[in-house]
């Protein structure tokens, strides 16, 4: 009888330790689950599709079916085998995958546009490395059947103009069904996809081909926008498209001197805003920019490349939105654009992803709390508390 009671007494500390260890494990797992999974739902759940102004003049059912919900992001920069450290890959790619898949589940867009620089090392990748990058991309940015994914080419995918080759362009086009000048029409809305790397204007073979495609698309769109009673022999054999003004999607922004006029919390840092942009490197040349505006007279231009947000008005009436990078690797506060678009109108709203610094702060705070709990459990914090109490009692006695 006495031996059984003593065994029970000895087992109590062991049970307490196991219970404490279990509580610590639950605490650690909870922090991990929140920072690596649930935080994306908490943040993206706050984003709402913007309302189109024209929607008020139609019935709710008609308006909801005629509005195209588009999600626009840019500069994912999936790391390759040359510059990509495995830990950097794991962290950044998990962040982008969770952000993208959570946004798809919560927002259910009709179409997703990625505005170039999908890969970081596409301009250097050998065939095996390219296949590995494509495999990882398809896993991270997998879309349901109800959502269409459209990818535009960037300089990191095929190289800058002096690095661009037919082989690199063809392998990108084969994977993403992209051509250097392509028109897609969804719900009566015309989107023009531009290979902005090929807008060099030096007459290279790839540049000539890209410009010829864009000129043909421009002719088709202009003919479609003419009134029926306006006869034009040049348009007699042209396939008619919806008479909606085009929306340009490209990687390089149109020409602007710098980001000095850009504002917002995700615009370029103050020390970078006044740095002049280099034509054909940071932005398109003035000549290429004028060509695109003359050819298409777009109602909206969406671009990437700078990794920072900016809103520019060209010719006093054509808005261009530069979409920030989607990756923590390029900025602390990545985001994407939510667009509600109709054939005659559009409305855009920005949706921020979790800040990397905030996630890091949560981990640090949880780590500090964990250390305090362990020290308190083993009574390693008791002496300092007793010391403080003795000081207070002595002060009162005096």
mmCIF file of C-alpha atoms in Angstrom:
data_model
loop_
_atom_site.group_PDB
_atom_site.id
_atom_site.type_symbol
_atom_site.label_atom_id
_atom_site.label_comp_id
_atom_site.label_asym_id
_atom_site.label_seq_id
_atom_site.Cartn_x
_atom_site.Cartn_y
_atom_site.Cartn_z
ATOM 1 C CA UNK A 1 0.000 0.000 0.000
ATOM 2 C CA UNK A 2 2.788 2.392 0.993
ATOM 3 C CA UNK A 3 4.804 1.540 -2.184
ATOM 4 C CA UNK A 4 1.866 2.250 -4.498
ATOM 5 C CA UNK A 5 1.282 5.660 -2.933
ATOM 6 C CA UNK A 6 4.944 6.582 -3.257
ATOM 7 C CA UNK A 7 4.885 5.568 -6.935
ATOM 8 C CA UNK A 8 1.893 7.844 -7.473
ATOM 9 C CA UNK A 9 3.770 10.732 -5.869
ATOM 10 C CA UNK A 10 6.793 10.111 -8.072
ATOM 11 C CA UNK A 11 4.611 10.011 -11.202
ATOM 12 C CA UNK A 12 3.062 13.431 -10.538
ATOM 13 C CA UNK A 13 6.131 15.475 -11.616
ATOM 14 C CA UNK A 14 6.420 13.376 -14.755
ATOM 15 C CA UNK A 15 2.766 13.983 -15.616
ATOM 16 C CA UNK A 16 3.191 17.710 -15.009
ATOM 17 C CA UNK A 17 6.230 17.811 -17.279
ATOM 18 C CA UNK A 18 4.437 15.930 -20.027
ATOM 19 C CA UNK A 19 1.440 18.225 -19.675
ATOM 20 C CA UNK A 20 3.668 21.294 -19.845
ATOM 21 C CA UNK A 21 5.495 19.886 -22.888
ATOM 22 C CA UNK A 22 2.164 19.219 -24.586
ATOM 23 C CA UNK A 23 1.054 22.800 -23.914
ATOM 24 C CA UNK A 24 4.306 24.135 -25.382
ATOM 25 C CA UNK A 25 3.871 22.001 -28.504
ATOM 26 C CA UNK A 26 0.292 23.248 -28.919
ATOM 27 C CA UNK A 27 1.507 26.842 -28.537
ATOM 28 C CA UNK A 28 4.276 26.407 -31.133
ATOM 29 C CA UNK A 29 1.980 24.620 -33.603
ATOM 30 C CA UNK A 30 -0.677 27.314 -33.175
ATOM 31 C CA UNK A 31 1.822 30.086 -33.944
ATOM 32 C CA UNK A 32 3.127 28.205 -36.987
ATOM 33 C CA UNK A 33 -0.373 27.530 -38.308
ATOM 34 C CA UNK A 34 -1.361 31.169 -37.909
ATOM 35 C CA UNK A 35 1.789 32.660 -39.466
ATOM 36 C CA UNK A 36 2.048 30.163 -42.309
ATOM 37 C CA UNK A 37 -1.588 29.505 -43.117
ATOM 38 C CA UNK A 38 -4.412 31.349 -41.345
ATOM 39 C CA UNK A 39 -2.889 34.836 -41.603
ATOM 40 C CA UNK A 40 -3.453 34.791 -45.364
ATOM 41 C CA UNK A 41 -7.169 34.199 -44.850
ATOM 42 C CA UNK A 42 -7.403 36.897 -42.180
ATOM 43 C CA UNK A 43 -5.727 39.524 -44.413
ATOM 44 C CA UNK A 44 -7.178 38.673 -47.843
ATOM 45 C CA UNK A 45 -10.692 38.194 -46.423
ATOM 46 C CA UNK A 46 -10.753 41.979 -45.942
ATOM 47 C CA UNK A 47 -10.459 42.573 -49.715
ATOM 48 C CA UNK A 48 -13.669 43.139 -51.679
ATOM 49 C CA UNK A 49 -14.354 43.405 -55.391
ATOM 50 C CA UNK A 50 -14.894 47.032 -56.397
ATOM 51 C CA UNK A 51 -18.228 48.055 -57.866
ATOM 52 C CA UNK A 52 -18.427 49.311 -61.427
ATOM 53 C CA UNK A 53 -20.130 52.696 -61.645
ATOM 54 C CA UNK A 54 -22.298 51.642 -64.556
ATOM 55 C CA UNK A 55 -23.639 48.665 -62.622
ATOM 56 C CA UNK A 56 -26.262 50.826 -60.901
ATOM 57 C CA UNK A 57 -28.190 51.297 -64.151
ATOM 58 C CA UNK A 58 -28.773 47.577 -64.671
ATOM 59 C CA UNK A 59 -30.368 44.795 -62.700
ATOM 60 C CA UNK A 60 -28.243 43.016 -60.137
ATOM 61 C CA UNK A 61 -28.334 39.696 -61.970
ATOM 62 C CA UNK A 62 -27.461 41.248 -65.315
ATOM 63 C CA UNK A 63 -24.675 43.357 -63.797
ATOM 64 C CA UNK A 64 -23.073 40.390 -62.013
ATOM 65 C CA UNK A 65 -22.939 38.286 -65.181
ATOM 66 C CA UNK A 66 -21.616 41.090 -67.414
ATOM 67 C CA UNK A 67 -18.802 42.150 -65.037
ATOM 68 C CA UNK A 68 -15.475 40.373 -65.506
ATOM 69 C CA UNK A 69 -13.623 39.851 -62.216
ATOM 70 C CA UNK A 70 -9.910 40.063 -63.001
ATOM 71 C CA UNK A 71 -7.010 39.525 -60.611
ATOM 72 C CA UNK A 72 -3.758 41.183 -61.746
ATOM 73 C CA UNK A 73 -0.334 40.526 -60.255
ATOM 74 C CA UNK A 74 3.256 40.958 -61.401
ATOM 75 C CA UNK A 75 6.901 40.030 -60.853
ATOM 76 C CA UNK A 76 6.680 36.725 -59.002
ATOM 77 C CA UNK A 77 10.369 36.016 -59.773
ATOM 78 C CA UNK A 78 10.510 32.312 -58.970
ATOM 79 C CA UNK A 79 14.140 31.698 -58.044
ATOM 80 C CA UNK A 80 16.308 29.420 -60.178
ATOM 81 C CA UNK A 81 19.230 27.111 -59.543
ATOM 82 C CA UNK A 82 21.928 29.777 -60.054
ATOM 83 C CA UNK A 83 20.986 32.539 -57.610
ATOM 84 C CA UNK A 84 18.302 30.842 -55.554
ATOM 85 C CA UNK A 85 19.193 29.549 -52.080
ATOM 86 C CA UNK A 86 16.969 26.639 -51.034
ATOM 87 C CA UNK A 87 15.760 28.411 -47.876
ATOM 88 C CA UNK A 88 14.976 31.606 -49.793
ATOM 89 C CA UNK A 89 13.065 29.544 -52.365
ATOM 90 C CA UNK A 90 11.108 27.714 -49.675
ATOM 91 C CA UNK A 91 10.123 30.869 -47.801
ATOM 92 C CA UNK A 92 9.206 33.093 -50.744
ATOM 93 C CA UNK A 93 7.492 30.433 -52.802
ATOM 94 C CA UNK A 94 5.386 29.266 -49.853
ATOM 95 C CA UNK A 95 4.330 32.889 -49.261
ATOM 96 C CA UNK A 96 3.288 33.329 -52.913
ATOM 97 C CA UNK A 97 1.547 29.960 -53.129
ATOM 98 C CA UNK A 98 -0.469 30.509 -49.969
ATOM 99 C CA UNK A 99 -1.323 34.086 -51.011
ATOM 100 C CA UNK A 100 -2.426 33.048 -54.483
ATOM 101 C CA UNK A 101 -4.396 29.956 -53.498
ATOM 102 C CA UNK A 102 -6.098 31.799 -50.629
ATOM 103 C CA UNK A 103 -7.055 34.670 -52.953
ATOM 104 C CA UNK A 104 -8.482 32.211 -55.488
ATOM 105 C CA UNK A 105 -10.548 30.467 -52.807
ATOM 106 C CA UNK A 106 -11.872 33.642 -51.196
ATOM 107 C CA UNK A 107 -12.291 35.925 -54.226
ATOM 108 C CA UNK A 108 -13.022 33.451 -57.056
ATOM 109 C CA UNK A 109 -11.847 35.620 -59.986
ATOM 110 C CA UNK A 110 -12.889 34.861 -63.563
ATOM 111 C CA UNK A 111 -9.407 35.483 -64.914
ATOM 112 C CA UNK A 112 -5.893 36.042 -63.552
ATOM 113 C CA UNK A 113 -3.214 38.071 -65.358
ATOM 114 C CA UNK A 114 0.477 37.831 -64.409
ATOM 115 C CA UNK A 115 2.354 40.763 -65.948
ATOM 116 C CA UNK A 116 5.731 39.193 -66.612
ATOM 117 C CA UNK A 117 8.924 38.226 -64.786
ATOM 118 C CA UNK A 118 7.319 34.974 -63.734
ATOM 119 C CA UNK A 119 10.803 33.506 -63.343
ATOM 120 C CA UNK A 120 13.962 35.116 -62.046
ATOM 121 C CA UNK A 121 16.416 33.180 -64.219
ATOM 122 C CA UNK A 122 14.437 32.408 -67.372
ATOM 123 C CA UNK A 123 16.979 34.402 -69.358
ATOM 124 C CA UNK A 124 19.761 31.997 -68.250
ATOM 125 C CA UNK A 125 17.948 28.711 -67.622
ATOM 126 C CA UNK A 126 19.149 25.558 -69.317
ATOM 127 C CA UNK A 127 16.400 23.128 -70.444
ATOM 128 C CA UNK A 128 16.410 21.039 -67.258
ATOM 129 C CA UNK A 129 16.339 24.083 -64.974
ATOM 130 C CA UNK A 130 13.578 25.628 -67.106
ATOM 131 C CA UNK A 131 11.445 22.482 -66.782
ATOM 132 C CA UNK A 132 11.925 22.510 -63.016
ATOM 133 C CA UNK A 133 10.923 26.184 -62.794
ATOM 134 C CA UNK A 134 7.815 25.560 -64.910
ATOM 135 C CA UNK A 135 6.837 22.581 -62.744
ATOM 136 C CA UNK A 136 7.083 24.676 -59.570
ATOM 137 C CA UNK A 137 5.132 27.513 -61.175
ATOM 138 C CA UNK A 138 2.276 25.205 -62.198
ATOM 139 C CA UNK A 139 2.066 23.851 -58.663
ATOM 140 C CA UNK A 140 2.072 27.279 -57.011
ATOM 141 C CA UNK A 141 -0.282 29.041 -59.433
ATOM 142 C CA UNK A 142 -2.639 26.200 -60.212
ATOM 143 C CA UNK A 143 -6.118 27.499 -61.065
ATOM 144 C CA UNK A 144 -9.517 25.777 -61.004
ATOM 145 C CA UNK A 145 -11.393 25.191 -64.251
ATOM 146 C CA UNK A 146 -13.570 28.234 -63.562
ATOM 147 C CA UNK A 147 -10.550 30.600 -63.517
ATOM 148 C CA UNK A 148 -8.409 31.349 -66.566
ATOM 149 C CA UNK A 149 -4.700 32.098 -66.152
ATOM 150 C CA UNK A 150 -3.005 34.444 -68.635
ATOM 151 C CA UNK A 151 0.744 35.080 -68.410
ATOM 152 C CA UNK A 152 2.606 37.935 -70.144
ATOM 153 C CA UNK A 153 6.322 37.746 -70.879
ATOM 154 C CA UNK A 154 8.936 39.809 -69.009
ATOM 155 C CA UNK A 155 12.642 40.492 -69.374
ATOM 156 C CA UNK A 156 13.603 37.919 -66.707
ATOM 157 C CA UNK A 157 11.645 35.262 -68.630
ATOM 158 C CA UNK A 158 13.412 35.689 -71.977
ATOM 159 C CA UNK A 159 16.164 38.226 -71.255
ATOM 160 C CA UNK A 160 16.544 41.892 -72.065
ATOM 161 C CA UNK A 161 16.487 42.767 -75.751
ATOM 162 C CA UNK A 162 20.182 41.996 -76.237
ATOM 163 C CA UNK A 163 19.687 38.583 -74.523
ATOM 164 C CA UNK A 164 16.375 37.689 -76.172
ATOM 165 C CA UNK A 165 16.545 34.798 -78.639
ATOM 166 C CA UNK A 166 14.003 32.938 -80.757
ATOM 167 C CA UNK A 167 14.597 29.812 -78.660
ATOM 168 C CA UNK A 168 13.769 31.573 -75.366
ATOM 169 C CA UNK A 169 10.688 33.272 -76.818
ATOM 170 C CA UNK A 170 9.400 30.031 -78.351
ATOM 171 C CA UNK A 171 9.776 27.980 -75.177
ATOM 172 C CA UNK A 172 7.903 30.642 -73.184
ATOM 173 C CA UNK A 173 5.138 30.787 -75.805
ATOM 174 C CA UNK A 174 4.874 26.987 -75.816
ATOM 175 C CA UNK A 175 4.376 26.789 -72.037
ATOM 176 C CA UNK A 176 2.053 29.778 -71.596
ATOM 177 C CA UNK A 177 0.309 29.949 -74.978
ATOM 178 C CA UNK A 178 1.557 33.505 -75.338
ATOM 179 C CA UNK A 179 2.482 35.294 -78.540
ATOM 180 C CA UNK A 180 4.337 38.594 -78.858
ATOM 181 C CA UNK A 181 1.137 40.319 -79.894
ATOM 182 C CA UNK A 182 -2.103 38.648 -78.871
ATOM 183 C CA UNK A 183 -5.712 39.668 -78.410
ATOM 184 C CA UNK A 184 -8.089 37.909 -76.040
ATOM 185 C CA UNK A 185 -11.730 38.868 -75.663
ATOM 186 C CA UNK A 186 -13.702 37.920 -72.556
ATOM 187 C CA UNK A 187 -17.292 39.093 -71.871
ATOM 188 C CA UNK A 188 -16.985 41.630 -74.673
ATOM 189 C CA UNK A 189 -13.755 43.121 -73.260
ATOM 190 C CA UNK A 190 -10.651 43.302 -75.468
ATOM 191 C CA UNK A 191 -7.270 42.684 -73.841
ATOM 192 C CA UNK A 192 -4.082 43.198 -75.856
ATOM 193 C CA UNK A 193 -1.044 41.252 -74.608
ATOM 194 C CA UNK A 194 2.232 42.951 -75.510
ATOM 195 C CA UNK A 195 5.775 41.575 -75.538
ATOM 196 C CA UNK A 196 7.279 44.841 -74.328
ATOM 197 C CA UNK A 197 10.828 43.408 -74.483
ATOM 198 C CA UNK A 198 10.423 43.273 -78.274
ATOM 199 C CA UNK A 199 9.444 46.972 -78.492
ATOM 200 C CA UNK A 200 13.074 47.990 -78.930
ATOM 201 C CA UNK A 201 12.496 49.640 -82.303
ATOM 202 C CA UNK A 202 15.813 48.548 -83.806
ATOM 203 C CA UNK A 203 14.322 46.366 -86.541
ATOM 204 C CA UNK A 204 15.466 43.013 -85.160
ATOM 205 C CA UNK A 205 13.590 39.962 -86.496
ATOM 206 C CA UNK A 206 11.682 39.328 -83.267
ATOM 207 C CA UNK A 207 10.899 43.028 -82.947
ATOM 208 C CA UNK A 208 9.560 43.254 -86.512
ATOM 209 C CA UNK A 209 7.360 40.211 -85.993
ATOM 210 C CA UNK A 210 5.959 41.559 -82.713
ATOM 211 C CA UNK A 211 5.234 44.997 -84.171
ATOM 212 C CA UNK A 212 3.581 43.483 -87.261
ATOM 213 C CA UNK A 213 1.217 41.471 -85.052
ATOM 214 C CA UNK A 214 0.361 44.548 -83.016
ATOM 215 C CA UNK A 215 -0.314 46.624 -86.133
ATOM 216 C CA UNK A 216 -2.667 43.893 -87.430
ATOM 217 C CA UNK A 217 -4.483 43.784 -84.099
ATOM 218 C CA UNK A 218 -4.734 47.573 -84.102
ATOM 219 C CA UNK A 219 -6.343 47.515 -87.549
ATOM 220 C CA UNK A 220 -8.845 44.858 -86.471
ATOM 221 C CA UNK A 221 -9.796 46.764 -83.313
ATOM 222 C CA UNK A 222 -10.113 50.097 -85.109
ATOM 223 C CA UNK A 223 -12.376 48.554 -87.756
ATOM 224 C CA UNK A 224 -14.558 46.987 -85.063
ATOM 225 C CA UNK A 225 -15.065 50.346 -83.359
ATOM 226 C CA UNK A 226 -16.326 52.087 -86.481
ATOM 227 C CA UNK A 227 -20.046 52.845 -86.694
ATOM 228 C CA UNK A 228 -22.039 50.542 -89.037
ATOM 229 C CA UNK A 229 -22.952 53.354 -91.440
ATOM 230 C CA UNK A 230 -19.295 54.349 -91.800
ATOM 231 C CA UNK A 231 -18.095 52.455 -94.867
ATOM 232 C CA UNK A 232 -14.416 51.641 -95.226
ATOM 233 C CA UNK A 233 -13.083 49.314 -97.906
ATOM 234 C CA UNK A 234 -10.062 48.432 -95.739
ATOM 235 C CA UNK A 235 -12.381 46.989 -93.104
ATOM 236 C CA UNK A 236 -14.676 45.036 -95.428
ATOM 237 C CA UNK A 237 -12.907 41.691 -94.906
ATOM 238 C CA UNK A 238 -11.828 42.241 -91.310
ATOM 239 C CA UNK A 239 -13.245 40.001 -88.583
ATOM 240 C CA UNK A 240 -15.425 42.108 -86.335
ATOM 241 C CA UNK A 241 -14.671 42.218 -82.605
ATOM 242 C CA UNK A 242 -16.645 43.733 -79.729
ATOM 243 C CA UNK A 243 -16.486 47.516 -80.013
ATOM 244 C CA UNK A 244 -14.831 47.841 -76.612
ATOM 245 C CA UNK A 245 -11.730 50.005 -76.254
ATOM 246 C CA UNK A 246 -8.650 47.885 -75.596
ATOM 247 C CA UNK A 247 -6.888 47.296 -72.295
ATOM 248 C CA UNK A 248 -3.110 46.908 -72.702
ATOM 249 C CA UNK A 249 -1.267 44.331 -70.593
ATOM 250 C CA UNK A 250 2.538 44.412 -70.650
ATOM 251 C CA UNK A 251 5.619 44.080 -68.473
ATOM 252 C CA UNK A 252 7.499 47.344 -69.077
ATOM 253 C CA UNK A 253 5.658 50.558 -68.169
ATOM 254 C CA UNK A 254 5.188 53.212 -70.811
ATOM 255 C CA UNK A 255 7.750 55.992 -70.774
ATOM 256 C CA UNK A 256 7.902 58.225 -67.713
ATOM 257 C CA UNK A 257 10.863 60.183 -66.382
ATOM 258 C CA UNK A 258 10.880 58.624 -62.917
ATOM 259 C CA UNK A 259 8.623 57.582 -60.040
ATOM 260 C CA UNK A 260 8.770 61.087 -58.546
ATOM 261 C CA UNK A 261 5.014 61.628 -58.982
ATOM 262 C CA UNK A 262 4.054 58.205 -57.588
ATOM 263 C CA UNK A 263 2.462 58.026 -54.147
ATOM 264 C CA UNK A 264 1.091 55.466 -51.736
ATOM 265 C CA UNK A 265 2.545 53.133 -49.129
ATOM 266 C CA UNK A 266 3.677 50.648 -51.799
ATOM 267 C CA UNK A 267 5.272 53.203 -54.131
ATOM 268 C CA UNK A 268 9.042 53.357 -54.547
ATOM 269 C CA UNK A 269 11.118 54.353 -51.479
ATOM 270 C CA UNK A 270 11.783 58.128 -51.194
ATOM 271 C CA UNK A 271 15.492 57.687 -51.981
ATOM 272 C CA UNK A 272 14.618 55.975 -55.314
ATOM 273 C CA UNK A 273 11.729 58.105 -56.551
ATOM 274 C CA UNK A 274 13.815 60.818 -58.192
ATOM 275 C CA UNK A 275 16.265 58.474 -59.931
ATOM 276 C CA UNK A 276 15.739 58.982 -63.699
ATOM 277 C CA UNK A 277 14.453 55.948 -65.585
ATOM 278 C CA UNK A 278 16.489 54.566 -68.445
ATOM 279 C CA UNK A 279 14.550 54.103 -71.685
ATOM 280 C CA UNK A 280 14.372 50.510 -73.008
ATOM 281 C CA UNK A 281 15.545 49.259 -69.607
ATOM 282 C CA UNK A 282 13.349 50.635 -66.822
ATOM 283 C CA UNK A 283 10.546 51.820 -69.114
ATOM 284 C CA UNK A 284 9.687 51.680 -72.808
ATOM 285 C CA UNK A 285 11.174 54.334 -75.058
ATOM 286 C CA UNK A 286 9.158 57.432 -75.841
ATOM 287 C CA UNK A 287 8.803 56.246 -79.437
ATOM 288 C CA UNK A 288 7.502 52.779 -78.467
ATOM 289 C CA UNK A 289 5.122 54.299 -75.931
ATOM 290 C CA UNK A 290 3.673 56.677 -78.514
ATOM 291 C CA UNK A 291 3.249 53.815 -80.982
ATOM 292 C CA UNK A 292 1.192 51.745 -78.551
ATOM 293 C CA UNK A 293 -1.015 54.705 -77.679
ATOM 294 C CA UNK A 294 -1.510 55.635 -81.358
ATOM 295 C CA UNK A 295 -2.230 52.068 -82.410
ATOM 296 C CA UNK A 296 -4.732 51.130 -79.718
ATOM 297 C CA UNK A 297 -6.012 54.273 -77.961
ATOM 298 C CA UNK A 298 -6.379 52.119 -74.834
ATOM 299 C CA UNK A 299 -8.719 52.962 -71.994
ATOM 300 C CA UNK A 300 -6.366 51.361 -69.450
ATOM 301 C CA UNK A 301 -2.747 50.164 -69.326
ATOM 302 C CA UNK A 302 -1.501 47.648 -66.752
ATOM 303 C CA UNK A 303 2.243 47.048 -66.308
ATOM 304 C CA UNK A 304 4.817 45.724 -63.837
ATOM 305 C CA UNK A 305 8.635 45.627 -63.830
ATOM 306 C CA UNK A 306 9.420 48.365 -61.271
ATOM 307 C CA UNK A 307 8.257 46.257 -58.274
ATOM 308 C CA UNK A 308 6.533 49.383 -56.913
ATOM 309 C CA UNK A 309 3.098 50.901 -57.371
ATOM 310 C CA UNK A 310 2.433 53.932 -59.515
ATOM 311 C CA UNK A 311 -0.505 55.591 -61.260
ATOM 312 C CA UNK A 312 0.217 57.695 -64.341
ATOM 313 C CA UNK A 313 -2.105 59.560 -66.696
ATOM 314 C CA UNK A 314 -0.896 59.595 -70.316
ATOM 315 C CA UNK A 315 -2.062 62.359 -72.649
ATOM 316 C CA UNK A 316 -4.261 63.579 -69.813
ATOM 317 C CA UNK A 317 -6.814 60.761 -70.192
ATOM 318 C CA UNK A 318 -5.227 57.278 -70.422
ATOM 319 C CA UNK A 319 -4.488 55.767 -66.978
ATOM 320 C CA UNK A 320 -1.597 53.383 -66.455
ATOM 321 C CA UNK A 321 -1.297 51.311 -63.287
ATOM 322 C CA UNK A 322 2.100 49.839 -62.413
ATOM 323 C CA UNK A 323 1.416 46.739 -60.300
ATOM 324 C CA UNK A 324 3.856 46.052 -57.416
ATOM 325 C CA UNK A 325 5.681 42.765 -57.006
ATOM 326 C CA UNK A 326 3.762 39.806 -55.577
ATOM 327 C CA UNK A 327 6.781 38.448 -53.693
ATOM 328 C CA UNK A 328 8.265 39.167 -50.261
ATOM 329 C CA UNK A 329 11.660 38.931 -51.914
ATOM 330 C CA UNK A 330 11.073 42.238 -53.700
ATOM 331 C CA UNK A 331 9.082 44.156 -51.093
ATOM 332 C CA UNK A 332 7.807 43.923 -47.530
ATOM 333 C CA UNK A 333 4.198 44.720 -48.500
ATOM 334 C CA UNK A 334 3.310 42.869 -51.724
ATOM 335 C CA UNK A 335 -0.129 43.236 -53.261
ATOM 336 C CA UNK A 336 -2.265 42.563 -56.315
ATOM 337 C CA UNK A 337 -5.005 44.411 -58.185
ATOM 338 C CA UNK A 338 -8.661 43.397 -58.222
ATOM 339 C CA UNK A 339 -10.493 44.677 -61.284
ATOM 340 C CA UNK A 340 -14.231 44.699 -62.016
ATOM 341 C CA UNK A 341 -14.379 45.303 -65.751
ATOM 342 C CA UNK A 342 -17.175 45.745 -68.295
ATOM 343 C CA UNK A 343 -16.971 46.593 -72.020
ATOM 344 C CA UNK A 344 -17.440 50.292 -71.211
ATOM 345 C CA UNK A 345 -16.125 50.794 -67.688
ATOM 346 C CA UNK A 346 -13.793 49.450 -65.023
ATOM 347 C CA UNK A 347 -13.068 49.819 -61.330
ATOM 348 C CA UNK A 348 -9.839 48.775 -59.602
ATOM 349 C CA UNK A 349 -9.027 47.975 -55.989
ATOM 350 C CA UNK A 350 -5.709 46.996 -54.403
ATOM 351 C CA UNK A 351 -5.472 44.004 -52.093
ATOM 352 C CA UNK A 352 -2.445 43.816 -49.795
ATOM 353 C CA UNK A 353 -0.898 40.549 -48.679
ATOM 354 C CA UNK A 354 0.481 39.980 -45.158
ATOM 355 C CA UNK A 355 3.523 42.128 -44.420
ATOM 356 C CA UNK A 356 6.681 40.067 -43.986
ATOM 357 C CA UNK A 357 7.819 42.328 -41.115
ATOM 358 C CA UNK A 358 4.571 41.689 -39.225
ATOM 359 C CA UNK A 359 4.919 37.932 -39.576
ATOM 360 C CA UNK A 360 8.507 38.206 -38.326
ATOM 361 C CA UNK A 361 7.325 40.320 -35.353
ATOM 362 C CA UNK A 362 4.737 37.684 -34.425
ATOM 363 C CA UNK A 363 7.429 34.991 -34.477
ATOM 364 C CA UNK A 364 9.757 37.100 -32.297
ATOM 365 C CA UNK A 365 7.004 37.877 -29.778
ATOM 366 C CA UNK A 366 5.973 34.207 -29.648
ATOM 367 C CA UNK A 367 9.603 33.153 -29.189
ATOM 368 C CA UNK A 368 10.101 35.587 -26.315
ATOM 369 C CA UNK A 369 6.887 34.404 -24.641
ATOM 370 C CA UNK A 370 7.986 30.805 -25.075
ATOM 371 C CA UNK A 371 11.311 31.491 -23.317
ATOM 372 C CA UNK A 372 9.525 33.234 -20.434
ATOM 373 C CA UNK A 373 7.105 30.324 -20.021
ATOM 374 C CA UNK A 374 9.944 27.791 -19.925
ATOM 375 C CA UNK A 375 11.966 29.817 -17.418
ATOM 376 C CA UNK A 376 8.918 30.343 -15.224
ATOM 377 C CA UNK A 377 8.038 26.655 -15.329
ATOM 378 C CA UNK A 378 11.464 25.661 -14.079
ATOM 379 C CA UNK A 379 11.361 28.496 -11.506
ATOM 380 C CA UNK A 380 14.390 30.197 -13.030
ATOM 381 C CA UNK A 381 12.603 33.538 -12.866
ATOM 382 C CA UNK A 382 11.866 33.229 -9.113
ATOM 383 C CA UNK A 383 15.136 34.697 -7.695
ATOM 384 C CA UNK A 384 14.816 38.028 -9.556
ATOM 385 C CA UNK A 385 11.219 38.373 -8.357
ATOM 386 C CA UNK A 386 12.248 37.641 -4.749
ATOM 387 C CA UNK A 387 15.091 40.124 -5.079
ATOM 388 C CA UNK A 388 12.678 42.810 -6.245
ATOM 389 C CA UNK A 389 10.281 42.046 -3.405
ATOM 390 C CA UNK A 390 13.090 42.299 -0.815
ATOM 391 C CA UNK A 391 14.147 45.686 -2.199
ATOM 392 C CA UNK A 392 10.563 46.963 -1.945
ATOM 393 C CA UNK A 393 10.143 45.677 1.624
ATOM 394 C CA UNK A 394 13.442 47.286 2.718
ATOM 395 C CA UNK A 395 12.369 50.594 1.156
ATOM 396 C CA UNK A 396 9.076 50.483 3.077
ATOM 397 C CA UNK A 397 10.893 49.651 6.348
ATOM 398 C CA UNK A 398 13.110 52.755 5.958
#
